[in-house]
Amino acid sequence: MRPILMKGHERPLTFLKYNRDGDLLFSCAKDHNPTVWYADNGERLGTYRGHNGAVWCCDVSRDSGRLITGSADQTAKLWNVQTVITTDPFMELTSAIHVKRIAKDPADQTGDSLLVIKGPHGRINRAIWGPLNKTIISAGEDSVIRIWDSETGKLLKESDKESGHKKAITSLAKSADGTHFITGSLDKSAKIWDSRTLSLIKTYVTERPVNAVAMSPLLDHVVLGGGQDASSVTTTDHRAGKFEAKFYDKILQEEIGGVKGHFGPINALAFNPDGKSFSSGGEDGYVRLHHFDADYFNIKI
Protein backbone atom coordinates (compact mmCIF):
# COMPACT_ATOMS: atom_id res chain seq x y z
CA MET A 1 0.00 0.00 0.00
CA ARG A 2 1.81 3.11 -1.24
CA PRO A 3 0.41 6.30 0.27
CA ILE A 4 -0.15 9.49 -1.72
CA LEU A 5 1.55 12.40 0.05
CA MET A 6 -0.53 15.58 -0.15
CA LYS A 7 1.44 18.69 0.77
CA GLY A 8 -0.71 21.79 0.93
CA HIS A 9 -0.60 22.88 4.55
CA GLU A 10 2.21 24.79 6.23
CA ARG A 11 1.23 23.83 9.79
CA PRO A 12 0.03 20.69 11.61
CA LEU A 13 -3.18 18.99 10.44
CA THR A 14 -6.17 19.01 12.81
CA PHE A 15 -9.12 17.35 11.01
CA LEU A 16 -10.09 15.35 7.92
CA LYS A 17 -13.54 14.81 6.41
CA TYR A 18 -14.75 12.98 3.29
CA ASN A 19 -17.91 14.05 1.52
CA ARG A 20 -20.79 11.56 1.31
CA ASP A 21 -19.83 10.35 -2.17
CA GLY A 22 -16.22 9.79 -1.14
CA ASP A 23 -14.75 11.71 -4.09
CA LEU A 24 -13.65 14.79 -2.12
CA LEU A 25 -11.50 15.10 1.01
CA PHE A 26 -11.50 18.25 3.14
CA SER A 27 -8.54 18.99 5.44
CA CYS A 28 -8.17 21.48 8.28
CA ALA A 29 -4.91 22.69 9.82
CA LYS A 30 -3.36 25.30 12.06
CA ASP A 31 -2.39 27.39 9.01
CA HIS A 32 -5.88 29.03 8.83
CA ASN A 33 -6.69 27.57 5.38
CA PRO A 34 -9.11 24.61 4.96
CA THR A 35 -8.31 22.76 1.74
CA VAL A 36 -10.23 20.42 -0.59
CA TRP A 37 -8.61 17.53 -2.51
CA TYR A 38 -9.64 14.82 -4.96
CA ALA A 39 -9.90 11.70 -2.78
CA ASP A 40 -8.81 9.41 -5.59
CA ASN A 41 -5.46 10.85 -6.65
CA GLY A 42 -4.76 13.48 -3.98
CA GLU A 43 -4.87 16.44 -6.39
CA ARG A 44 -5.52 19.72 -4.63
CA LEU A 45 -8.66 21.49 -5.82
CA GLY A 46 -8.52 24.66 -3.79
CA THR A 47 -8.22 26.47 -0.48
CA TYR A 48 -10.81 28.40 1.53
CA ARG A 49 -9.22 31.64 2.74
CA GLY A 50 -10.84 33.79 5.41
CA HIS A 51 -10.06 32.43 8.86
CA ASN A 52 -7.61 34.25 11.12
CA GLY A 53 -6.75 31.33 13.35
CA ALA A 54 -6.20 27.58 13.41
CA VAL A 55 -9.11 25.64 11.89
CA TRP A 56 -10.11 22.80 14.21
CA CYS A 57 -12.90 20.96 12.38
CA CYS A 58 -15.25 20.93 9.42
CA ASP A 59 -18.30 19.20 7.95
CA VAL A 60 -19.81 19.04 4.49
CA SER A 61 -23.48 18.88 3.44
CA ARG A 62 -25.00 15.71 1.98
CA ASP A 63 -25.05 17.23 -1.52
CA SER A 64 -21.44 18.47 -1.17
CA GLY A 65 -22.63 22.01 -1.84
CA ARG A 66 -21.72 23.61 1.48
CA LEU A 67 -18.77 23.35 3.84
CA ILE A 68 -18.76 24.58 7.43
CA THR A 69 -15.54 25.19 9.37
CA GLY A 70 -14.86 26.00 13.02
CA SER A 71 -11.79 28.01 13.98
CA ALA A 72 -9.72 29.32 16.88
CA ASP A 73 -10.59 32.82 15.63
CA GLN A 74 -13.95 32.23 17.40
CA THR A 75 -15.94 32.02 14.19
CA ALA A 76 -17.58 29.30 12.20
CA LYS A 77 -17.70 29.95 8.48
CA LEU A 78 -20.03 28.63 5.83
CA TRP A 79 -18.53 28.15 2.37
CA ASN A 80 -19.78 27.34 -1.10
CA VAL A 81 -17.72 24.24 -1.91
CA GLN A 82 -17.49 24.92 -5.66
CA THR A 83 -16.59 28.59 -5.67
CA VAL A 84 -14.35 28.50 -2.58
CA ILE A 85 -15.78 31.80 -1.30
CA THR A 86 -16.76 32.62 2.27
CA THR A 87 -20.40 33.58 2.76
CA ASP A 88 -20.83 34.39 6.44
CA PRO A 89 -18.88 34.33 9.70
CA PHE A 90 -20.74 33.67 12.93
CA MET A 91 -20.59 32.02 16.36
CA GLU A 92 -18.40 34.41 18.34
CA LEU A 93 -18.77 32.71 21.74
CA THR A 94 -16.53 30.12 23.30
CA SER A 95 -17.20 26.85 25.17
CA ALA A 96 -20.76 26.40 24.02
CA ILE A 97 -22.62 24.42 21.37
CA HIS A 98 -24.44 26.57 18.83
CA VAL A 99 -27.16 25.15 16.59
CA LYS A 100 -27.57 27.11 13.36
CA ARG A 101 -30.02 26.91 10.49
CA ILE A 102 -28.25 26.88 7.13
CA ALA A 103 -30.22 28.85 4.55
CA LYS A 104 -30.68 27.44 1.05
CA ASP A 105 -29.71 30.83 -0.37
CA PRO A 106 -26.40 32.14 1.04
CA ALA A 107 -27.79 35.66 0.79
CA ASP A 108 -30.39 34.75 3.42
CA GLN A 109 -27.86 33.34 5.87
CA THR A 110 -27.84 34.90 9.32
CA GLY A 111 -25.60 34.39 12.31
CA ASP A 112 -28.49 33.82 14.72
CA SER A 113 -28.41 30.63 16.81
CA LEU A 114 -31.51 28.46 17.06
CA LEU A 115 -30.11 26.99 20.25
CA VAL A 116 -27.11 27.67 22.48
CA ILE A 117 -26.05 24.91 24.88
CA LYS A 118 -23.76 25.93 27.73
CA GLY A 119 -22.57 24.03 30.75
CA PRO A 120 -19.47 21.93 30.11
CA HIS A 121 -16.27 23.15 31.76
CA GLY A 122 -13.31 23.61 29.46
CA ARG A 123 -13.17 23.38 25.70
CA ILE A 124 -15.67 21.28 23.77
CA ASN A 125 -13.48 19.47 21.25
CA ARG A 126 -16.18 17.65 19.27
CA ALA A 127 -19.96 17.69 18.84
CA ILE A 128 -21.96 15.45 16.48
CA TRP A 129 -25.62 14.77 15.74
CA GLY A 130 -27.18 11.75 17.41
CA PRO A 131 -29.77 9.37 15.87
CA LEU A 132 -32.34 11.17 13.67
CA ASN A 133 -30.74 14.49 14.68
CA LYS A 134 -32.85 14.44 17.85
CA THR A 135 -29.79 14.66 20.08
CA ILE A 136 -26.33 16.24 20.09
CA ILE A 137 -23.38 14.28 21.47
CA SER A 138 -20.45 16.34 22.79
CA ALA A 139 -17.05 15.67 24.38
CA GLY A 140 -14.03 17.69 25.38
CA GLU A 141 -11.45 18.71 27.93
CA ASP A 142 -13.38 17.59 31.02
CA SER A 143 -13.35 13.94 29.76
CA VAL A 144 -17.15 13.64 30.01
CA ILE A 145 -19.39 12.66 27.08
CA ARG A 146 -22.79 14.34 27.11
CA ILE A 147 -26.00 13.78 25.16
CA TRP A 148 -28.24 16.83 24.76
CA ASP A 149 -31.78 17.27 23.42
CA SER A 150 -31.30 19.12 20.12
CA GLU A 151 -34.66 20.93 20.43
CA THR A 152 -34.52 22.15 24.03
CA GLY A 153 -30.81 21.95 24.89
CA LYS A 154 -31.61 19.86 27.97
CA LEU A 155 -28.86 17.55 29.22
CA LEU A 156 -30.12 13.97 28.82
CA LYS A 157 -27.14 11.78 29.72
CA GLU A 158 -23.55 11.92 30.89
CA SER A 159 -20.89 9.21 30.59
CA ASP A 160 -20.17 7.20 33.73
CA LYS A 161 -17.01 8.33 35.55
CA GLU A 162 -15.96 4.76 36.32
CA SER A 163 -16.15 3.44 32.75
CA GLY A 164 -15.46 6.77 31.05
CA HIS A 165 -12.24 8.46 29.97
CA LYS A 166 -9.83 9.73 32.60
CA LYS A 167 -8.28 12.56 30.57
CA ALA A 168 -9.39 15.02 27.88
CA ILE A 169 -11.30 13.59 24.91
CA THR A 170 -9.65 14.67 21.67
CA SER A 171 -11.78 13.02 18.99
CA LEU A 172 -15.23 11.62 18.34
CA ALA A 173 -16.61 9.83 15.27
CA LYS A 174 -19.85 7.97 14.65
CA SER A 175 -20.44 4.72 12.81
CA ALA A 176 -21.84 4.67 9.29
CA ASP A 177 -25.29 3.67 10.59
CA GLY A 178 -25.20 6.12 13.51
CA THR A 179 -25.99 3.49 16.15
CA HIS A 180 -22.68 3.89 17.98
CA PHE A 181 -19.70 6.22 18.12
CA ILE A 182 -16.03 6.09 19.11
CA THR A 183 -14.04 8.50 21.28
CA GLY A 184 -10.28 8.94 21.61
CA SER A 185 -8.56 10.40 24.65
CA LEU A 186 -5.23 11.53 26.05
CA ASP A 187 -5.64 8.70 28.61
CA LYS A 188 -4.24 6.37 25.89
CA SER A 189 -7.53 4.68 25.11
CA ALA A 190 -10.43 4.74 22.68
CA LYS A 191 -13.98 3.67 23.54
CA ILE A 192 -17.11 2.75 21.60
CA TRP A 193 -20.46 3.90 23.02
CA ASP A 194 -24.13 3.34 22.20
CA SER A 195 -25.53 6.52 20.60
CA ARG A 196 -28.88 6.30 22.42
CA THR A 197 -28.08 4.85 25.84
CA LEU A 198 -24.47 6.03 26.21
CA SER A 199 -23.56 2.59 27.49
CA LEU A 200 -19.94 1.54 26.97
CA ILE A 201 -19.54 -1.19 24.33
CA LYS A 202 -15.77 -1.61 23.72
CA THR A 203 -12.45 -0.23 24.97
CA TYR A 204 -9.18 -0.19 23.00
CA VAL A 205 -6.01 0.34 25.04
CA THR A 206 -2.87 1.69 23.41
CA GLU A 207 0.51 2.93 24.64
CA ARG A 208 0.24 6.57 23.50
CA PRO A 209 -2.26 9.45 23.72
CA VAL A 210 -5.02 9.07 21.12
CA ASN A 211 -5.60 12.20 19.02
CA ALA A 212 -7.75 10.74 16.23
CA VAL A 213 -10.19 7.86 15.74
CA ALA A 214 -12.15 6.39 12.85
CA MET A 215 -14.28 3.31 12.14
CA SER A 216 -14.34 1.45 8.86
CA PRO A 217 -17.74 1.57 7.13
CA LEU A 218 -16.95 -1.74 5.41
CA LEU A 219 -15.16 -4.02 7.88
CA ASP A 220 -15.15 -4.43 11.66
CA HIS A 221 -12.00 -2.34 11.98
CA VAL A 222 -11.12 0.64 14.15
CA VAL A 223 -8.11 2.87 13.46
CA LEU A 224 -6.42 5.02 16.11
CA GLY A 225 -3.80 7.72 15.65
CA GLY A 226 -1.76 9.79 18.06
CA GLY A 227 1.70 10.01 19.51
CA GLN A 228 3.48 11.90 22.22
CA ASP A 229 2.70 15.52 22.93
CA ALA A 230 3.80 17.92 20.18
CA SER A 231 6.02 19.91 22.54
CA SER A 232 8.34 16.95 23.14
CA VAL A 233 8.39 15.55 19.61
CA THR A 234 11.69 17.17 18.67
CA THR A 235 13.49 15.24 21.41
CA THR A 236 12.94 11.85 19.79
CA ASP A 237 12.70 10.13 16.42
CA HIS A 238 9.59 8.86 14.69
CA ARG A 239 10.04 5.29 15.95
CA ALA A 240 9.99 6.27 19.62
CA GLY A 241 7.12 8.70 19.12
CA LYS A 242 4.85 5.92 17.85
CA PHE A 243 3.53 7.99 14.98
CA GLU A 244 1.58 5.24 13.23
CA ALA A 245 -2.07 4.61 12.54
CA LYS A 246 -2.97 1.44 14.44
CA PHE A 247 -5.74 -0.88 13.30
CA TYR A 248 -7.79 -2.90 15.78
CA ASP A 249 -10.39 -5.62 15.36
CA LYS A 250 -13.58 -3.84 16.40
CA ILE A 251 -15.13 -6.88 18.10
CA LEU A 252 -12.10 -8.64 19.60
CA GLN A 253 -10.35 -5.36 20.54
CA GLU A 254 -6.99 -6.76 19.37
CA GLU A 255 -4.41 -4.87 17.32
CA ILE A 256 -4.23 -6.24 13.77
CA GLY A 257 -1.73 -3.91 12.08
CA GLY A 258 -0.29 -0.47 11.66
CA VAL A 259 0.58 2.08 8.99
CA LYS A 260 3.72 4.18 9.52
CA GLY A 261 4.87 7.26 7.69
CA HIS A 262 4.21 10.45 9.65
CA PHE A 263 7.10 12.27 11.33
CA GLY A 264 4.91 13.64 14.11
CA PRO A 265 1.73 12.76 16.01
CA ILE A 266 -1.34 11.88 13.93
CA ASN A 267 -4.06 14.47 14.60
CA ALA A 268 -6.74 13.43 12.09
CA LEU A 269 -8.09 10.22 10.54
CA ALA A 270 -10.94 9.52 8.14
CA PHE A 271 -12.22 6.53 6.16
CA ASN A 272 -13.57 6.96 2.66
CA PRO A 273 -17.32 6.09 2.77
CA ASP A 274 -16.61 3.10 0.48
CA GLY A 275 -14.18 1.68 3.07
CA LYS A 276 -11.47 1.06 0.46
CA SER A 277 -9.14 3.87 1.48
CA PHE A 278 -8.34 6.11 4.42
CA SER A 279 -6.40 9.28 5.04
CA SER A 280 -4.33 10.56 7.93
CA GLY A 281 -3.17 14.05 8.84
CA GLY A 282 -0.20 14.75 11.09
CA GLU A 283 1.69 17.32 13.08
CA ASP A 284 4.22 17.18 10.19
CA GLY A 285 1.80 19.10 7.95
CA TYR A 286 1.19 16.22 5.52
CA VAL A 287 -2.01 14.45 4.53
CA ARG A 288 -1.31 10.81 3.61
CA LEU A 289 -3.91 9.12 1.40
CA HIS A 290 -3.87 5.32 1.63
CA HIS A 291 -5.65 3.01 -0.83
CA PHE A 292 -5.87 -0.48 0.69
CA ASP A 293 -4.27 -3.47 -1.02
CA ALA A 294 -6.44 -6.52 -1.76
CA ASP A 295 -4.98 -8.52 1.12
CA TYR A 296 -6.28 -5.96 3.64
CA PHE A 297 -9.80 -7.20 3.01
CA ASN A 298 -8.82 -10.76 3.96
CA ILE A 299 -7.13 -10.10 7.30
CA LYS A 300 -7.78 -12.96 9.73
CA ILE A 301 -6.98 -13.05 13.43
Tab-separated table of C-alpha atoms in Angstrom:
chain	number	residue	atom	x	y	z
A	1	MET	CA	0.000	0.000	0.000
A	2	ARG	CA	1.806	3.112	-1.237
A	3	PRO	CA	0.406	6.303	0.266
A	4	ILE	CA	-0.147	9.486	-1.723
A	5	LEU	CA	1.551	12.401	0.046
A	6	MET	CA	-0.529	15.575	-0.146
A	7	LYS	CA	1.440	18.685	0.770
A	8	GLY	CA	-0.709	21.786	0.934
A	9	HIS	CA	-0.598	22.876	4.555
A	10	GLU	CA	2.208	24.790	6.229
A	11	ARG	CA	1.234	23.834	9.789
A	12	PRO	CA	0.025	20.689	11.609
A	13	LEU	CA	-3.176	18.989	10.440
A	14	THR	CA	-6.169	19.008	12.806
A	15	PHE	CA	-9.122	17.347	11.015
A	16	LEU	CA	-10.086	15.354	7.917
A	17	LYS	CA	-13.539	14.807	6.407
A	18	TYR	CA	-14.753	12.978	3.292
A	19	ASN	CA	-17.915	14.052	1.519
A	20	ARG	CA	-20.794	11.555	1.313
A	21	ASP	CA	-19.829	10.351	-2.174
A	22	GLY	CA	-16.219	9.788	-1.138
A	23	ASP	CA	-14.747	11.705	-4.086
A	24	LEU	CA	-13.648	14.788	-2.115
A	25	LEU	CA	-11.496	15.102	1.007
A	26	PHE	CA	-11.497	18.249	3.136
A	27	SER	CA	-8.543	18.989	5.436
A	28	CYS	CA	-8.169	21.479	8.285
A	29	ALA	CA	-4.911	22.695	9.819
A	30	LYS	CA	-3.357	25.303	12.058
A	31	ASP	CA	-2.395	27.386	9.006
A	32	HIS	CA	-5.884	29.026	8.831
A	33	ASN	CA	-6.688	27.573	5.379
A	34	PRO	CA	-9.108	24.615	4.960
A	35	THR	CA	-8.310	22.756	1.742
A	36	VAL	CA	-10.233	20.422	-0.588
A	37	TRP	CA	-8.615	17.531	-2.512
A	38	TYR	CA	-9.641	14.821	-4.959
A	39	ALA	CA	-9.904	11.703	-2.780
A	40	ASP	CA	-8.812	9.408	-5.593
A	41	ASN	CA	-5.463	10.851	-6.653
A	42	GLY	CA	-4.756	13.482	-3.983
A	43	GLU	CA	-4.872	16.439	-6.391
A	44	ARG	CA	-5.521	19.722	-4.630
A	45	LEU	CA	-8.660	21.495	-5.821
A	46	GLY	CA	-8.525	24.657	-3.788
A	47	THR	CA	-8.222	26.468	-0.479
A	48	TYR	CA	-10.811	28.404	1.528
A	49	ARG	CA	-9.219	31.639	2.741
A	50	GLY	CA	-10.841	33.791	5.411
A	51	HIS	CA	-10.063	32.434	8.863
A	52	ASN	CA	-7.614	34.252	11.123
A	53	GLY	CA	-6.755	31.328	13.355
A	54	ALA	CA	-6.199	27.580	13.409
A	55	VAL	CA	-9.109	25.638	11.891
A	56	TRP	CA	-10.109	22.798	14.209
A	57	CYS	CA	-12.898	20.963	12.375
A	58	CYS	CA	-15.255	20.927	9.416
A	59	ASP	CA	-18.302	19.202	7.953
A	60	VAL	CA	-19.813	19.039	4.491
A	61	SER	CA	-23.476	18.885	3.443
A	62	ARG	CA	-24.999	15.707	1.984
A	63	ASP	CA	-25.052	17.226	-1.519
A	64	SER	CA	-21.437	18.471	-1.165
A	65	GLY	CA	-22.629	22.012	-1.835
A	66	ARG	CA	-21.724	23.614	1.480
A	67	LEU	CA	-18.773	23.351	3.839
A	68	ILE	CA	-18.759	24.584	7.431
A	69	THR	CA	-15.536	25.192	9.371
A	70	GLY	CA	-14.862	26.004	13.020
A	71	SER	CA	-11.787	28.012	13.981
A	72	ALA	CA	-9.721	29.321	16.878
A	73	ASP	CA	-10.595	32.823	15.625
A	74	GLN	CA	-13.949	32.228	17.399
A	75	THR	CA	-15.939	32.019	14.193
A	76	ALA	CA	-17.578	29.300	12.199
A	77	LYS	CA	-17.702	29.954	8.484
A	78	LEU	CA	-20.035	28.627	5.834
A	79	TRP	CA	-18.532	28.146	2.370
A	80	ASN	CA	-19.782	27.345	-1.100
A	81	VAL	CA	-17.715	24.242	-1.914
A	82	GLN	CA	-17.492	24.924	-5.658
A	83	THR	CA	-16.594	28.593	-5.667
A	84	VAL	CA	-14.350	28.501	-2.576
A	85	ILE	CA	-15.781	31.798	-1.296
A	86	THR	CA	-16.764	32.619	2.271
A	87	THR	CA	-20.404	33.580	2.763
A	88	ASP	CA	-20.834	34.387	6.437
A	89	PRO	CA	-18.883	34.330	9.700
A	90	PHE	CA	-20.740	33.666	12.931
A	91	MET	CA	-20.586	32.022	16.362
A	92	GLU	CA	-18.396	34.408	18.341
A	93	LEU	CA	-18.768	32.710	21.736
A	94	THR	CA	-16.534	30.117	23.304
A	95	SER	CA	-17.198	26.848	25.172
A	96	ALA	CA	-20.760	26.397	24.016
A	97	ILE	CA	-22.623	24.419	21.368
A	98	HIS	CA	-24.436	26.569	18.834
A	99	VAL	CA	-27.158	25.146	16.594
A	100	LYS	CA	-27.568	27.111	13.360
A	101	ARG	CA	-30.022	26.910	10.494
A	102	ILE	CA	-28.254	26.880	7.132
A	103	ALA	CA	-30.218	28.849	4.555
A	104	LYS	CA	-30.679	27.445	1.052
A	105	ASP	CA	-29.708	30.829	-0.368
A	106	PRO	CA	-26.400	32.138	1.037
A	107	ALA	CA	-27.787	35.662	0.790
A	108	ASP	CA	-30.389	34.753	3.420
A	109	GLN	CA	-27.861	33.335	5.869
A	110	THR	CA	-27.845	34.903	9.321
A	111	GLY	CA	-25.602	34.394	12.313
A	112	ASP	CA	-28.486	33.815	14.720
A	113	SER	CA	-28.408	30.633	16.806
A	114	LEU	CA	-31.514	28.460	17.056
A	115	LEU	CA	-30.108	26.993	20.251
A	116	VAL	CA	-27.108	27.666	22.480
A	117	ILE	CA	-26.049	24.910	24.876
A	118	LYS	CA	-23.764	25.934	27.730
A	119	GLY	CA	-22.573	24.029	30.753
A	120	PRO	CA	-19.467	21.933	30.112
A	121	HIS	CA	-16.274	23.151	31.760
A	122	GLY	CA	-13.309	23.615	29.455
A	123	ARG	CA	-13.169	23.381	25.696
A	124	ILE	CA	-15.673	21.279	23.772
A	125	ASN	CA	-13.477	19.470	21.252
A	126	ARG	CA	-16.185	17.648	19.268
A	127	ALA	CA	-19.963	17.687	18.839
A	128	ILE	CA	-21.964	15.454	16.479
A	129	TRP	CA	-25.619	14.770	15.740
A	130	GLY	CA	-27.181	11.748	17.414
A	131	PRO	CA	-29.774	9.374	15.872
A	132	LEU	CA	-32.343	11.172	13.667
A	133	ASN	CA	-30.741	14.491	14.680
A	134	LYS	CA	-32.851	14.439	17.854
A	135	THR	CA	-29.792	14.665	20.079
A	136	ILE	CA	-26.334	16.240	20.090
A	137	ILE	CA	-23.376	14.283	21.468
A	138	SER	CA	-20.450	16.337	22.787
A	139	ALA	CA	-17.054	15.665	24.385
A	140	GLY	CA	-14.034	17.692	25.377
A	141	GLU	CA	-11.452	18.712	27.929
A	142	ASP	CA	-13.380	17.590	31.024
A	143	SER	CA	-13.349	13.944	29.757
A	144	VAL	CA	-17.149	13.638	30.008
A	145	ILE	CA	-19.392	12.658	27.075
A	146	ARG	CA	-22.791	14.337	27.110
A	147	ILE	CA	-26.004	13.775	25.158
A	148	TRP	CA	-28.245	16.829	24.758
A	149	ASP	CA	-31.781	17.272	23.417
A	150	SER	CA	-31.295	19.123	20.121
A	151	GLU	CA	-34.664	20.932	20.427
A	152	THR	CA	-34.516	22.147	24.032
A	153	GLY	CA	-30.812	21.945	24.888
A	154	LYS	CA	-31.614	19.856	27.972
A	155	LEU	CA	-28.860	17.553	29.223
A	156	LEU	CA	-30.115	13.970	28.824
A	157	LYS	CA	-27.143	11.776	29.722
A	158	GLU	CA	-23.547	11.917	30.892
A	159	SER	CA	-20.889	9.214	30.594
A	160	ASP	CA	-20.173	7.196	33.730
A	161	LYS	CA	-17.010	8.329	35.547
A	162	GLU	CA	-15.959	4.757	36.323
A	163	SER	CA	-16.149	3.441	32.746
A	164	GLY	CA	-15.461	6.773	31.047
A	165	HIS	CA	-12.242	8.460	29.968
A	166	LYS	CA	-9.825	9.729	32.602
A	167	LYS	CA	-8.282	12.564	30.566
A	168	ALA	CA	-9.385	15.016	27.876
A	169	ILE	CA	-11.304	13.587	24.909
A	170	THR	CA	-9.653	14.667	21.670
A	171	SER	CA	-11.776	13.015	18.994
A	172	LEU	CA	-15.234	11.619	18.341
A	173	ALA	CA	-16.609	9.835	15.268
A	174	LYS	CA	-19.851	7.974	14.652
A	175	SER	CA	-20.438	4.719	12.813
A	176	ALA	CA	-21.837	4.666	9.288
A	177	ASP	CA	-25.288	3.667	10.587
A	178	GLY	CA	-25.195	6.121	13.513
A	179	THR	CA	-25.992	3.492	16.154
A	180	HIS	CA	-22.676	3.891	17.977
A	181	PHE	CA	-19.698	6.217	18.122
A	182	ILE	CA	-16.033	6.094	19.111
A	183	THR	CA	-14.044	8.501	21.278
A	184	GLY	CA	-10.278	8.942	21.611
A	185	SER	CA	-8.555	10.404	24.651
A	186	LEU	CA	-5.226	11.528	26.052
A	187	ASP	CA	-5.642	8.703	28.605
A	188	LYS	CA	-4.238	6.375	25.890
A	189	SER	CA	-7.529	4.677	25.110
A	190	ALA	CA	-10.433	4.737	22.676
A	191	LYS	CA	-13.976	3.665	23.544
A	192	ILE	CA	-17.110	2.754	21.597
A	193	TRP	CA	-20.462	3.900	23.018
A	194	ASP	CA	-24.131	3.339	22.205
A	195	SER	CA	-25.533	6.522	20.601
A	196	ARG	CA	-28.876	6.301	22.423
A	197	THR	CA	-28.084	4.850	25.840
A	198	LEU	CA	-24.466	6.033	26.208
A	199	SER	CA	-23.562	2.585	27.486
A	200	LEU	CA	-19.943	1.538	26.966
A	201	ILE	CA	-19.538	-1.188	24.328
A	202	LYS	CA	-15.774	-1.610	23.723
A	203	THR	CA	-12.449	-0.233	24.967
A	204	TYR	CA	-9.177	-0.186	23.002
A	205	VAL	CA	-6.013	0.344	25.040
A	206	THR	CA	-2.873	1.691	23.412
A	207	GLU	CA	0.507	2.934	24.636
A	208	ARG	CA	0.237	6.568	23.498
A	209	PRO	CA	-2.257	9.445	23.723
A	210	VAL	CA	-5.023	9.072	21.124
A	211	ASN	CA	-5.601	12.197	19.016
A	212	ALA	CA	-7.746	10.745	16.232
A	213	VAL	CA	-10.186	7.858	15.743
A	214	ALA	CA	-12.152	6.389	12.850
A	215	MET	CA	-14.280	3.314	12.138
A	216	SER	CA	-14.338	1.447	8.855
A	217	PRO	CA	-17.737	1.572	7.127
A	218	LEU	CA	-16.952	-1.738	5.405
A	219	LEU	CA	-15.163	-4.023	7.876
A	220	ASP	CA	-15.148	-4.434	11.656
A	221	HIS	CA	-12.004	-2.343	11.979
A	222	VAL	CA	-11.116	0.637	14.148
A	223	VAL	CA	-8.109	2.869	13.460
A	224	LEU	CA	-6.422	5.017	16.108
A	225	GLY	CA	-3.805	7.722	15.648
A	226	GLY	CA	-1.761	9.785	18.058
A	227	GLY	CA	1.699	10.009	19.513
A	228	GLN	CA	3.483	11.899	22.219
A	229	ASP	CA	2.698	15.523	22.934
A	230	ALA	CA	3.796	17.923	20.181
A	231	SER	CA	6.021	19.915	22.539
A	232	SER	CA	8.341	16.946	23.136
A	233	VAL	CA	8.386	15.546	19.608
A	234	THR	CA	11.688	17.170	18.669
A	235	THR	CA	13.493	15.240	21.411
A	236	THR	CA	12.939	11.852	19.794
A	237	ASP	CA	12.702	10.127	16.420
A	238	HIS	CA	9.589	8.858	14.686
A	239	ARG	CA	10.039	5.289	15.954
A	240	ALA	CA	9.991	6.266	19.622
A	241	GLY	CA	7.117	8.698	19.119
A	242	LYS	CA	4.850	5.916	17.848
A	243	PHE	CA	3.532	7.988	14.980
A	244	GLU	CA	1.581	5.239	13.230
A	245	ALA	CA	-2.066	4.611	12.544
A	246	LYS	CA	-2.966	1.435	14.440
A	247	PHE	CA	-5.737	-0.879	13.300
A	248	TYR	CA	-7.793	-2.903	15.780
A	249	ASP	CA	-10.393	-5.615	15.360
A	250	LYS	CA	-13.575	-3.836	16.403
A	251	ILE	CA	-15.128	-6.881	18.096
A	252	LEU	CA	-12.105	-8.643	19.600
A	253	GLN	CA	-10.352	-5.363	20.537
A	254	GLU	CA	-6.994	-6.763	19.367
A	255	GLU	CA	-4.413	-4.868	17.321
A	256	ILE	CA	-4.227	-6.242	13.770
A	257	GLY	CA	-1.733	-3.914	12.083
A	258	GLY	CA	-0.287	-0.467	11.665
A	259	VAL	CA	0.583	2.076	8.989
A	260	LYS	CA	3.720	4.180	9.520
A	261	GLY	CA	4.871	7.256	7.688
A	262	HIS	CA	4.214	10.451	9.646
A	263	PHE	CA	7.101	12.271	11.335
A	264	GLY	CA	4.910	13.645	14.112
A	265	PRO	CA	1.735	12.760	16.006
A	266	ILE	CA	-1.337	11.882	13.930
A	267	ASN	CA	-4.060	14.465	14.597
A	268	ALA	CA	-6.743	13.427	12.091
A	269	LEU	CA	-8.090	10.215	10.539
A	270	ALA	CA	-10.938	9.517	8.136
A	271	PHE	CA	-12.225	6.534	6.160
A	272	ASN	CA	-13.572	6.959	2.657
A	273	PRO	CA	-17.322	6.093	2.766
A	274	ASP	CA	-16.613	3.103	0.478
A	275	GLY	CA	-14.179	1.680	3.065
A	276	LYS	CA	-11.474	1.061	0.456
A	277	SER	CA	-9.140	3.874	1.483
A	278	PHE	CA	-8.344	6.105	4.421
A	279	SER	CA	-6.404	9.284	5.040
A	280	SER	CA	-4.326	10.563	7.932
A	281	GLY	CA	-3.165	14.052	8.843
A	282	GLY	CA	-0.197	14.754	11.087
A	283	GLU	CA	1.687	17.316	13.083
A	284	ASP	CA	4.217	17.182	10.195
A	285	GLY	CA	1.798	19.098	7.952
A	286	TYR	CA	1.186	16.217	5.522
A	287	VAL	CA	-2.010	14.447	4.532
A	288	ARG	CA	-1.313	10.807	3.613
A	289	LEU	CA	-3.907	9.119	1.402
A	290	HIS	CA	-3.870	5.316	1.634
A	291	HIS	CA	-5.653	3.008	-0.827
A	292	PHE	CA	-5.870	-0.481	0.693
A	293	ASP	CA	-4.269	-3.466	-1.022
A	294	ALA	CA	-6.435	-6.515	-1.758
A	295	ASP	CA	-4.979	-8.519	1.121
A	296	TYR	CA	-6.279	-5.963	3.643
A	297	PHE	CA	-9.799	-7.196	3.009
A	298	ASN	CA	-8.816	-10.760	3.957
A	299	ILE	CA	-7.128	-10.101	7.304
A	300	LYS	CA	-7.780	-12.956	9.728
A	301	ILE	CA	-6.983	-13.047	13.426
